[in-house]
JSON list of C-alpha atoms and ligand atoms in Angstrom, two decimals:
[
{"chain": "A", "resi": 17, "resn": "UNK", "atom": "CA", "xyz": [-42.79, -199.13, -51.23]},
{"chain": "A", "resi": 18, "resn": "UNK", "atom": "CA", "xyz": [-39.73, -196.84, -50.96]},
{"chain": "A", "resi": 19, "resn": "UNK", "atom": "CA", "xyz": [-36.49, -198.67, -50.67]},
{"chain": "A", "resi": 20, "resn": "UNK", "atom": "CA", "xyz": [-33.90, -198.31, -47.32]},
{"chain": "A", "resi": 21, "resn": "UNK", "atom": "CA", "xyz": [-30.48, -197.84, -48.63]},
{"chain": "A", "resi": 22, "resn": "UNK", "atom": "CA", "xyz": [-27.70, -199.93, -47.17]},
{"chain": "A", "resi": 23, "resn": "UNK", "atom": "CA", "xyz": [-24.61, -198.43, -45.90]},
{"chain": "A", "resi": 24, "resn": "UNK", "atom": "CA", "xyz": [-21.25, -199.02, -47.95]},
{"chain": "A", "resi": 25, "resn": "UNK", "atom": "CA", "xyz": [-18.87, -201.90, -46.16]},
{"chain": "A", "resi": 26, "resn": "UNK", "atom": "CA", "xyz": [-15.66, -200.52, -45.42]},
{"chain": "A", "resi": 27, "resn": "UNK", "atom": "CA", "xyz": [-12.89, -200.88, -47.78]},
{"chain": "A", "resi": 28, "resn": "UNK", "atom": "CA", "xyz": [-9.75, -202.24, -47.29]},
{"chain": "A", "resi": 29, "resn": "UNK", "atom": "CA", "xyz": [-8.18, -198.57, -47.86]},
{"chain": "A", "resi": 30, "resn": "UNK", "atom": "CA", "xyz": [-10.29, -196.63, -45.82]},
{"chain": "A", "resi": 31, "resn": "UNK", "atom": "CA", "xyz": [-9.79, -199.71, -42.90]},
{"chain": "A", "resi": 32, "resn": "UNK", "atom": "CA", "xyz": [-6.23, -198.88, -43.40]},
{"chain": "A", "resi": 33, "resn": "UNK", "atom": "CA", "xyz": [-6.83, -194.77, -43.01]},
{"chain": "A", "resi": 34, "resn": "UNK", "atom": "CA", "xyz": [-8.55, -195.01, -39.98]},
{"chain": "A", "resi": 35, "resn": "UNK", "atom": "CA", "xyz": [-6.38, -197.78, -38.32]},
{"chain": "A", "resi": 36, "resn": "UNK", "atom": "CA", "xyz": [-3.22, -195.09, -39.32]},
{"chain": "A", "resi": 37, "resn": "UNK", "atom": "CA", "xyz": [-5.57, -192.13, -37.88]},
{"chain": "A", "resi": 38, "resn": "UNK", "atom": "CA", "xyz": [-5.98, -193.35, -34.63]},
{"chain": "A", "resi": 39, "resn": "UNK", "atom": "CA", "xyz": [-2.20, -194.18, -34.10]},
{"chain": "A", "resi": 40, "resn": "UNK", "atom": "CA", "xyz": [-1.47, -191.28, -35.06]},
{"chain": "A", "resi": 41, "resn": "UNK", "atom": "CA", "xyz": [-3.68, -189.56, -32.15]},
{"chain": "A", "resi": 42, "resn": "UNK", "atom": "CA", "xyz": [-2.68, -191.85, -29.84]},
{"chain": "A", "resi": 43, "resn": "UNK", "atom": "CA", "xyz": [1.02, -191.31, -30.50]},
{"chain": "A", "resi": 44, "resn": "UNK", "atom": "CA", "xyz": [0.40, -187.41, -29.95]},
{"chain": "A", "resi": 45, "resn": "UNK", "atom": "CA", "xyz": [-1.74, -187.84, -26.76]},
{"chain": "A", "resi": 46, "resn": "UNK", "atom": "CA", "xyz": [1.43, -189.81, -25.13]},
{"chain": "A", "resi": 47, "resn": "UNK", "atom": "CA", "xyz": [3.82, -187.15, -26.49]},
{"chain": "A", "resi": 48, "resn": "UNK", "atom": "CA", "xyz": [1.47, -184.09, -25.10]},
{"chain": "A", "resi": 49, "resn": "UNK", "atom": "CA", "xyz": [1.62, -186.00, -21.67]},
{"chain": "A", "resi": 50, "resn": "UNK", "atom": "CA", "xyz": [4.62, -186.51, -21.39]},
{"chain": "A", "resi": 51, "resn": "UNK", "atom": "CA", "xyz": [5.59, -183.21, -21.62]},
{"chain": "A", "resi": 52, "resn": "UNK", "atom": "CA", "xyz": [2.85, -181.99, -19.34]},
{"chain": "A", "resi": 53, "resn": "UNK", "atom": "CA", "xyz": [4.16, -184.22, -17.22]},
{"chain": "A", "resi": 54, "resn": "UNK", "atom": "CA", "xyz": [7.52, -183.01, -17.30]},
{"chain": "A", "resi": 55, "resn": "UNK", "atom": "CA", "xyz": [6.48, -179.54, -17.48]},
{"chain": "A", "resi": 56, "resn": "UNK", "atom": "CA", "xyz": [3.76, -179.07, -14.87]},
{"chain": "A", "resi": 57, "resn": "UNK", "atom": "CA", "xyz": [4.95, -178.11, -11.44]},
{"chain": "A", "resi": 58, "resn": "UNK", "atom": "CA", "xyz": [3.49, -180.94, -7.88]},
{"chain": "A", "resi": 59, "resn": "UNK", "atom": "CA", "xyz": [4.53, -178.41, -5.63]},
{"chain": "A", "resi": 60, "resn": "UNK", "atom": "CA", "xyz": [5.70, -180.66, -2.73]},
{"chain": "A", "resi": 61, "resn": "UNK", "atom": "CA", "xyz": [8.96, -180.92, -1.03]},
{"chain": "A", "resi": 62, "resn": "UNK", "atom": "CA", "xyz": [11.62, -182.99, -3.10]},
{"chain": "A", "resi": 63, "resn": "UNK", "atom": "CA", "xyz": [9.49, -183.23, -6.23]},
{"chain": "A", "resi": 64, "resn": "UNK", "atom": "CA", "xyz": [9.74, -180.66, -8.84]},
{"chain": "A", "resi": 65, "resn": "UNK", "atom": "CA", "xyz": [7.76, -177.40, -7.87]},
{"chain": "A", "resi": 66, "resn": "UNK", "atom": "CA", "xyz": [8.80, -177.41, -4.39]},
{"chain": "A", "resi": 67, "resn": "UNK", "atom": "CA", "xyz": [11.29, -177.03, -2.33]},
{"chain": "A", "resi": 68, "resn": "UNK", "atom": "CA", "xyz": [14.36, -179.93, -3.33]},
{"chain": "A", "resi": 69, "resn": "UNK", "atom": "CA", "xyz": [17.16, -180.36, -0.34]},
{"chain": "A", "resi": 70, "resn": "UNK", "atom": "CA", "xyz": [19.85, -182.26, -1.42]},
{"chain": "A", "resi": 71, "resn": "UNK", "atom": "CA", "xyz": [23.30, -182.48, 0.60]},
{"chain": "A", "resi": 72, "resn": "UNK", "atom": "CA", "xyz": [26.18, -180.69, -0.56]},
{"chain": "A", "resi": 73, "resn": "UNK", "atom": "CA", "xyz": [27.94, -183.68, -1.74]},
{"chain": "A", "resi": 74, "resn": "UNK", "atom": "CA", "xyz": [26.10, -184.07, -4.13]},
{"chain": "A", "resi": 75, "resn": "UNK", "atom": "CA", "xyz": [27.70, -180.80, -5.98]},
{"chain": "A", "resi": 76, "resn": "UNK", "atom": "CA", "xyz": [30.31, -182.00, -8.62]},
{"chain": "A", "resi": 77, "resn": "UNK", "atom": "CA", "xyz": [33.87, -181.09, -8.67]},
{"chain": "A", "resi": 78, "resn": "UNK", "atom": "CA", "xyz": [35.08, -177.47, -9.35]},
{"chain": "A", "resi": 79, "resn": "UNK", "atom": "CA", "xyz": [34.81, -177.17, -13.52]},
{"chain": "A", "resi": 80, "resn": "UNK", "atom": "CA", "xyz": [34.07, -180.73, -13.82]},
{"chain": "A", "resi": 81, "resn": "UNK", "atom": "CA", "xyz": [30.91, -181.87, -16.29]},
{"chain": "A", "resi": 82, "resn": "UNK", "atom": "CA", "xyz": [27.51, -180.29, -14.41]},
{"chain": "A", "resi": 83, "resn": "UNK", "atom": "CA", "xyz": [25.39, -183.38, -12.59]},
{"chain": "A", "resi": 84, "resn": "UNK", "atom": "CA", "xyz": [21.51, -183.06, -13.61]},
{"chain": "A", "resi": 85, "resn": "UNK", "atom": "CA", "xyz": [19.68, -183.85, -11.00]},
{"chain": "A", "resi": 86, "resn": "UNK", "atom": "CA", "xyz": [16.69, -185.44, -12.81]},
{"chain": "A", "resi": 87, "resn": "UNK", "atom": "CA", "xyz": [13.94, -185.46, -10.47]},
{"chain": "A", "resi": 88, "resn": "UNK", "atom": "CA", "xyz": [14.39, -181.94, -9.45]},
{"chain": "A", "resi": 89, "resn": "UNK", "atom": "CA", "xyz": [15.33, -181.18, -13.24]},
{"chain": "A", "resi": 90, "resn": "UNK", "atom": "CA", "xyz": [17.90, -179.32, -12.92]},
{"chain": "A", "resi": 91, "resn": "UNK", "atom": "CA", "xyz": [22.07, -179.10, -13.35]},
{"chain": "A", "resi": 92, "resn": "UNK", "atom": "CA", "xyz": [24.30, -178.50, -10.28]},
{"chain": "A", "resi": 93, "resn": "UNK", "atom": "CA", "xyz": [26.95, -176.49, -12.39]},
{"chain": "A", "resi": 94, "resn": "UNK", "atom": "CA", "xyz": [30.07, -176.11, -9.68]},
{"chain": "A", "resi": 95, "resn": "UNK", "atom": "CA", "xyz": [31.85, -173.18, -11.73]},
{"chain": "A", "resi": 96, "resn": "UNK", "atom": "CA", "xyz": [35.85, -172.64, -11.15]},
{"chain": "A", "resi": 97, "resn": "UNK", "atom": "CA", "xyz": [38.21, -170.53, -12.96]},
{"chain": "A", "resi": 98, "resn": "UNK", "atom": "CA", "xyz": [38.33, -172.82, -16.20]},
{"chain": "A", "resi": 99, "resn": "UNK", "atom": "CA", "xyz": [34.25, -171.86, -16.86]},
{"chain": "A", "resi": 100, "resn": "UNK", "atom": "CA", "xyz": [34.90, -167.82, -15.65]},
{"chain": "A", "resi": 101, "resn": "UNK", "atom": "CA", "xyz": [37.98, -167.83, -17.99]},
{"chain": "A", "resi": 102, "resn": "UNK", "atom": "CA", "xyz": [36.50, -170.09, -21.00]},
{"chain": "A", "resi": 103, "resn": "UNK", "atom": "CA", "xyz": [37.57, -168.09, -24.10]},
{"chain": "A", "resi": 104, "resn": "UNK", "atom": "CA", "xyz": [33.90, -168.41, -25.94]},
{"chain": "A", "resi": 105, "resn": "UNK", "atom": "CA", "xyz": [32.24, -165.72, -24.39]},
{"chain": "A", "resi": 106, "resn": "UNK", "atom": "CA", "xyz": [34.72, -163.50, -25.91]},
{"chain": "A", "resi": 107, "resn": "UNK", "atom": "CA", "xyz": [34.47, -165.49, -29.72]},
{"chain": "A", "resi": 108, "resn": "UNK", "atom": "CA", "xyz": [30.38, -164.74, -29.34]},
{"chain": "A", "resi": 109, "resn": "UNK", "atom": "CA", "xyz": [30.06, -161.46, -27.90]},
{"chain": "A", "resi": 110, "resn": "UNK", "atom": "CA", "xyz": [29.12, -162.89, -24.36]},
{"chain": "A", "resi": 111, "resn": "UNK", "atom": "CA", "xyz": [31.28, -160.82, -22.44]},
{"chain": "A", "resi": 112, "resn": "UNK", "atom": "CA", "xyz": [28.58, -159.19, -20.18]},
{"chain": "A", "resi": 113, "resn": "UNK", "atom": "CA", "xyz": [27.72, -163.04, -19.43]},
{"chain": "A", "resi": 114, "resn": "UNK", "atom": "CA", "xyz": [31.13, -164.22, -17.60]},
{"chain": "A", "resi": 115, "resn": "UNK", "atom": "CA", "xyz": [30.38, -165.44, -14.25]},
{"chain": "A", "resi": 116, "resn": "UNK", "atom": "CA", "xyz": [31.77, -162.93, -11.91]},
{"chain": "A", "resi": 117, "resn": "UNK", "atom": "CA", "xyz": [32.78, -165.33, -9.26]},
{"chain": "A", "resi": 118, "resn": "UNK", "atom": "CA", "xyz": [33.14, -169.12, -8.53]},
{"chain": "A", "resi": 119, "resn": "UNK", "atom": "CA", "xyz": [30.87, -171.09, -7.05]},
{"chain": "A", "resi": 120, "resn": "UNK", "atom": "CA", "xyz": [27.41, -173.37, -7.86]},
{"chain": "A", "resi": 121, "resn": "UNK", "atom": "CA", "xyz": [24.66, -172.44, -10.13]},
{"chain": "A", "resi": 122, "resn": "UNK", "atom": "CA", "xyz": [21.35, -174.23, -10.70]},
{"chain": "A", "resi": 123, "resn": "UNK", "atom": "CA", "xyz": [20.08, -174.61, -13.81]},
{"chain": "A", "resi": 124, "resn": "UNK", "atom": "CA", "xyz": [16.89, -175.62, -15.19]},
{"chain": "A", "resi": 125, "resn": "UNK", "atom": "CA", "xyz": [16.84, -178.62, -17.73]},
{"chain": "A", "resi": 126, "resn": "UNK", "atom": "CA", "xyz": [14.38, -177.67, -20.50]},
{"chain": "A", "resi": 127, "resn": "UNK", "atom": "CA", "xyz": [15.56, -175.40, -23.49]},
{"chain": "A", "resi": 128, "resn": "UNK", "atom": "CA", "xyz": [14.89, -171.84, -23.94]},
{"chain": "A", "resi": 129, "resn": "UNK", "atom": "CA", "xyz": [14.26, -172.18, -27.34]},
{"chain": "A", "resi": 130, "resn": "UNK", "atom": "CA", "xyz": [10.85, -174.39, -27.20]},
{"chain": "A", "resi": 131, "resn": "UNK", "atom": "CA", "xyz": [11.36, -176.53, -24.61]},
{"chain": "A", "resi": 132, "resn": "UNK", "atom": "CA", "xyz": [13.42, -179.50, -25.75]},
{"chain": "A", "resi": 133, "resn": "UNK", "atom": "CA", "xyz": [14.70, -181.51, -23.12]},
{"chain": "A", "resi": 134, "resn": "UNK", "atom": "CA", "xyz": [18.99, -180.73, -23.45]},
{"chain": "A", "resi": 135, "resn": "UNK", "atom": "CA", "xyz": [22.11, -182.45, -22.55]},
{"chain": "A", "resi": 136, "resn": "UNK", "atom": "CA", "xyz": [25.87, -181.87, -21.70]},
{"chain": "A", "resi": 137, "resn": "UNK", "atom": "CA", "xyz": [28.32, -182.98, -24.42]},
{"chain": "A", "resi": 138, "resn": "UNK", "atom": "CA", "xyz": [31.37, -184.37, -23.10]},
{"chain": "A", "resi": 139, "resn": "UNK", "atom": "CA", "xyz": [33.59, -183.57, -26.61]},
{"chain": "A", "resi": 140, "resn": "UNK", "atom": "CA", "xyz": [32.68, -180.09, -26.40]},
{"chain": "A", "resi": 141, "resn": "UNK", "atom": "CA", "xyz": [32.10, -179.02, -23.18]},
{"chain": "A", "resi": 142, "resn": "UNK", "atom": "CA", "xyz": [28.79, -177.44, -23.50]},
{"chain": "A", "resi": 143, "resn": "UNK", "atom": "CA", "xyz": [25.01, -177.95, -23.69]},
{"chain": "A", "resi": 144, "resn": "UNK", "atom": "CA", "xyz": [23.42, -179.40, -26.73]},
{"chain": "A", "resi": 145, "resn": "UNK", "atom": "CA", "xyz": [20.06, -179.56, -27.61]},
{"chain": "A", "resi": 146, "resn": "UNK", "atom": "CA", "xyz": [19.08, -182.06, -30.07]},
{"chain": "A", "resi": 147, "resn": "UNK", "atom": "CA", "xyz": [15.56, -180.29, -30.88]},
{"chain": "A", "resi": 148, "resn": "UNK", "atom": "CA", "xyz": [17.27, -177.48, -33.50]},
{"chain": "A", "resi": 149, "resn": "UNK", "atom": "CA", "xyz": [20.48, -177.30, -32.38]},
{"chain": "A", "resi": 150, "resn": "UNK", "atom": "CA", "xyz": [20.98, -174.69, -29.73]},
{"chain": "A", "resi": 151, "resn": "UNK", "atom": "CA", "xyz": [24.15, -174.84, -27.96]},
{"chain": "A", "resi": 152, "resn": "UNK", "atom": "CA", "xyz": [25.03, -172.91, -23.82]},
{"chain": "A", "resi": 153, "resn": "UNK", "atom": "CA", "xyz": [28.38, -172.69, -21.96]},
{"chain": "A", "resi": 154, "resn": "UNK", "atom": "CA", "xyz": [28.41, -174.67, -18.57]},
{"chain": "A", "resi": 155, "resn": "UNK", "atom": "CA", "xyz": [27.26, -171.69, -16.62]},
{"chain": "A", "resi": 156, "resn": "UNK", "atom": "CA", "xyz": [24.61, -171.47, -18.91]},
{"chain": "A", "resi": 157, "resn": "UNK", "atom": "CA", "xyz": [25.32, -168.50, -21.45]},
{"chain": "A", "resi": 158, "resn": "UNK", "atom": "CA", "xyz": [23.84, -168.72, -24.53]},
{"chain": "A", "resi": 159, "resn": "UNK", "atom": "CA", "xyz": [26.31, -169.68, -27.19]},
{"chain": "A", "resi": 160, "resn": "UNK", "atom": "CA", "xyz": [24.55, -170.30, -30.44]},
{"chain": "A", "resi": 161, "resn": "UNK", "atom": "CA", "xyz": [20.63, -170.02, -31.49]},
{"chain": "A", "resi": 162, "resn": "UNK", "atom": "CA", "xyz": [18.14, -170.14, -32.47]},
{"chain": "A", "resi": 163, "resn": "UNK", "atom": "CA", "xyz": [17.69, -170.09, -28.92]},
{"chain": "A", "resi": 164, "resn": "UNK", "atom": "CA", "xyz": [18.07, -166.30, -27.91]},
{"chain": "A", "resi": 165, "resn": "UNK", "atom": "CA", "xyz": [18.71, -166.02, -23.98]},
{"chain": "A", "resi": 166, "resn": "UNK", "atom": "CA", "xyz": [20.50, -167.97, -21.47]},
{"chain": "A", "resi": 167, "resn": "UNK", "atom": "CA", "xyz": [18.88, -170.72, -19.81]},
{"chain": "A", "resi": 168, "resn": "UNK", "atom": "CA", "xyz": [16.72, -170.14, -17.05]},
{"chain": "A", "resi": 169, "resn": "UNK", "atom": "CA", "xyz": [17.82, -171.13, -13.20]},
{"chain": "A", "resi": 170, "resn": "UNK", "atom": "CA", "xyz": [16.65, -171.62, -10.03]},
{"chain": "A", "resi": 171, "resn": "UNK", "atom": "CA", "xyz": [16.50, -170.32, -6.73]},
{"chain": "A", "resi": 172, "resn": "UNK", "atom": "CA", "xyz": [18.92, -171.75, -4.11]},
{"chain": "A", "resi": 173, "resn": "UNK", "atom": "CA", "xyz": [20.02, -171.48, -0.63]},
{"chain": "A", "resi": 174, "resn": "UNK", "atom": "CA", "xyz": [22.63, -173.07, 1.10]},
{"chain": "A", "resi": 175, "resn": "UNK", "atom": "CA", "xyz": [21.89, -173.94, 4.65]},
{"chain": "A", "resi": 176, "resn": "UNK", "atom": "CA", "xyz": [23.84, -175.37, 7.96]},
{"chain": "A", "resi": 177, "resn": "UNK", "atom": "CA", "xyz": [22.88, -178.31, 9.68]},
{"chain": "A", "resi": 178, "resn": "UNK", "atom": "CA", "xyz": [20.81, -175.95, 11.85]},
{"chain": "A", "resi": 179, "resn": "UNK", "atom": "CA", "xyz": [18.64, -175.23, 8.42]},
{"chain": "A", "resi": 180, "resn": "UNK", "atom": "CA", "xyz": [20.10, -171.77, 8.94]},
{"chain": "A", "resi": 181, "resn": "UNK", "atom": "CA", "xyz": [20.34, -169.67, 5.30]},
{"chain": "A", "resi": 182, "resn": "UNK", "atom": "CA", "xyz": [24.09, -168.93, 4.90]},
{"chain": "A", "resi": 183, "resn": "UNK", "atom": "CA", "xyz": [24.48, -167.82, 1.35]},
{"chain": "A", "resi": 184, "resn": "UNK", "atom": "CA", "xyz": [21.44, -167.74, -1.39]},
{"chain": "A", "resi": 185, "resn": "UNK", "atom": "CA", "xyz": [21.38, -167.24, -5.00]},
{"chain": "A", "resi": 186, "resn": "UNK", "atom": "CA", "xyz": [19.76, -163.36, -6.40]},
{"chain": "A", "resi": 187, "resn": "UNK", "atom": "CA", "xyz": [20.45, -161.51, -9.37]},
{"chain": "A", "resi": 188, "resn": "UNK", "atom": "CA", "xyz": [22.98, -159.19, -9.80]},
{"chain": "A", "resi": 189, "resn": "UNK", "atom": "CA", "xyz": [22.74, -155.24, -10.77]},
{"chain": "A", "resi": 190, "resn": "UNK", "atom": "CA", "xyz": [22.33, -156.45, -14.37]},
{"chain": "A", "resi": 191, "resn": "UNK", "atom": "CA", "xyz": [19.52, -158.71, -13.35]},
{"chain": "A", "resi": 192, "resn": "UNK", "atom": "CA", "xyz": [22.42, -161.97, -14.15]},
{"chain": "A", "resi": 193, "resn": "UNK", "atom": "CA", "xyz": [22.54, -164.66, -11.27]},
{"chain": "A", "resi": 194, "resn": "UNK", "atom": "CA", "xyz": [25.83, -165.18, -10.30]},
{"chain": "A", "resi": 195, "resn": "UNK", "atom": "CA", "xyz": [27.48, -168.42, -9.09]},
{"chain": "A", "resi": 196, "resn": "UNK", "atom": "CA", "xyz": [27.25, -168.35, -5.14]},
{"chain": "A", "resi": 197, "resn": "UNK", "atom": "CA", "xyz": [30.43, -170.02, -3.47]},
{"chain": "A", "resi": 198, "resn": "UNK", "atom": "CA", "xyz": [30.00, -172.62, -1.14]},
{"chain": "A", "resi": 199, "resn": "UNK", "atom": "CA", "xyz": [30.19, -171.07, 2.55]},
{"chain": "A", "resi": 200, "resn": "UNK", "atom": "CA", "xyz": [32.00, -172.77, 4.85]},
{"chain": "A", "resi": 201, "resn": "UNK", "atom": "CA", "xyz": [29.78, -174.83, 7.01]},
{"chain": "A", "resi": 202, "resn": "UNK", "atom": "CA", "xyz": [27.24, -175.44, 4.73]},
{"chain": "A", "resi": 203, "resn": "UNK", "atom": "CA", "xyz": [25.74, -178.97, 4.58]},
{"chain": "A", "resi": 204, "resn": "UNK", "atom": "CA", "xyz": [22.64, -178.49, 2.49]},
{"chain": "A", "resi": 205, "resn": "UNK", "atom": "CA", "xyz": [21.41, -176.91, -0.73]},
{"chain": "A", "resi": 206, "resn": "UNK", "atom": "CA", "xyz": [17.65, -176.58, -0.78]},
{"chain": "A", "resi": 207, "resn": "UNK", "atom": "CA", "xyz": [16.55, -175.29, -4.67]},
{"chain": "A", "resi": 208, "resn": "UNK", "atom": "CA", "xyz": [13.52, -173.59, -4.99]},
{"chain": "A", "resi": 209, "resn": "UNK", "atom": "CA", "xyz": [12.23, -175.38, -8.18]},
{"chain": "A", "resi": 210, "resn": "UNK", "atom": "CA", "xyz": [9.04, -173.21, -7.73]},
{"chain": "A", "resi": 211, "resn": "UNK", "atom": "CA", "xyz": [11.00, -169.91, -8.29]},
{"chain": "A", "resi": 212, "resn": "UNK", "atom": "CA", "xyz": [12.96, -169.70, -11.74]},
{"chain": "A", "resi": 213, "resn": "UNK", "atom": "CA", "xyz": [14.99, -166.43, -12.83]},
{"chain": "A", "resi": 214, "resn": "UNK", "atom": "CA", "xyz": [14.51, -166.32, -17.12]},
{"chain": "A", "resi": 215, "resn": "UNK", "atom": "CA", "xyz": [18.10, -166.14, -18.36]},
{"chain": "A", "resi": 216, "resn": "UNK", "atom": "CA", "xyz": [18.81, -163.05, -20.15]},
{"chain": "A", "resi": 217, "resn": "UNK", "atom": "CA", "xyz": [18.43, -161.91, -23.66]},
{"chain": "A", "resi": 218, "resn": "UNK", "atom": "CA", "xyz": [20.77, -162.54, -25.84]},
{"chain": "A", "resi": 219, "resn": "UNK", "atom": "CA", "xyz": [22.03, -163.63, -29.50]},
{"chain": "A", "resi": 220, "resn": "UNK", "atom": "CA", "xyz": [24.66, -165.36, -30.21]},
{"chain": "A", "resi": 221, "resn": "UNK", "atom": "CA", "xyz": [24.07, -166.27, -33.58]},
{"chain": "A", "resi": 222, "resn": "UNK", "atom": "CA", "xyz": [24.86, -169.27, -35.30]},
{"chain": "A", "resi": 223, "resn": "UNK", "atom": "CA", "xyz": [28.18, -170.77, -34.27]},
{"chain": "A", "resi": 224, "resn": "UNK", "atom": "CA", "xyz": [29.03, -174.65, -33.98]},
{"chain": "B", "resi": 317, "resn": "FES", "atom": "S1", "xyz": [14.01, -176.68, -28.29]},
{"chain": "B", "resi": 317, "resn": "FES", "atom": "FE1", "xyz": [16.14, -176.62, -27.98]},
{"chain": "B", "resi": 317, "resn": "FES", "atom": "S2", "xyz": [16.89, -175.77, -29.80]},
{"chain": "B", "resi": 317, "resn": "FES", "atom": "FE2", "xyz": [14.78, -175.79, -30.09]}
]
């Protein structure tokens, strides 16, 4: 008669292996939602993907710290003469980056670099990402890498309290979106969070 052989119990070790294996997947299947969740457009009107109105109160004051806008995920950036005339696009060869003219720019919240989720750093007046250390002015510029282009923004309009288009955001002759000043009348910004202009290349090497 041919003996059946038993399987081996468990050992504590290899208990201990598989116990660490699955939290280990289970930690990366939150952390790959979450991002998809973040990431992944809904399409409808005041969620990201679609069309976000918001009044025009809610801009911040002329060259004071941007206001991200969360839900939308996006900055309201209101730039003044103290962002246009900020002496770091000079110290990084950013020049061809200086906003042309005052006025509110949108600007998406996720890093250039590989996505990182960024924030605005009171001390030093800039954008920090905590990922690998990328850095942007206020308006967005690029100001050290390894990210290697400006951060990307979105489509805006500002409307009346008709819902009649008075000014709208569009890239310049260089293909840079400018900072659209607030028309007079104005009582809406609607963003476009399902049209985003890439930010332009650029590489500003490794500054702190
Ligand atoms: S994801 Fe922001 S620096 Fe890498």
């Amino acid at each position: 008669m041919t003996a059946v052989s038993q399987p081996l119990p468990m050992t504590r070790r290899e208990f201990l292996y598989y116990v660490w294996g699955a939290s280990m997947a289970l930690l990366m299947a939150e952390s790959v939602g979450a991002t998809l969740w973040f990431t992944l457009p809904r399409f409808r009107e005041g969620e990201f993907g679609g069309l976000f109105p918001l009044e025009v109160t809610a801009i911040p004051e002329v060259d004071s710290k941007p206001k991200g806008i969360p839900d939308g995920r996006f900055w309201l950036v209101n730039v003044g003469d103290k962002r246009i005339n900020d002496p770091r696009f000079a110290q990084v060869g950013t020049e061809k980056f200086r906003p042309k003219n005052k006025g509110l720019k949108v600007i998406y919240m996720v890093c250039v670099h590989l996505g990182c989720l960024y924030g605005w750093g009171d001390a030093s007046d800039r954008f920090e990402c905590p990922c690998h250390g990328s850095k942007y002015l206020a308006d967005g510029t690029t100001y050290s890498n390894p990210a290697n282009r400006n951060l990307d923004t979105f489509e805006f309009e500002f409307q009346d309290a008709a819902g009649n288009t008075l000014a709208k955001s569009e890239p310049d002759a260089d293909g840079n979106i400018q900072p659209v000043e607030i028309p007079s009348g104005a009582t809406t910004i609607v963003v476009n969070t399902g049209k985003r202009f890439n930010g332009q290349s650029n590489d500003p090497g490794k500054n702190n």
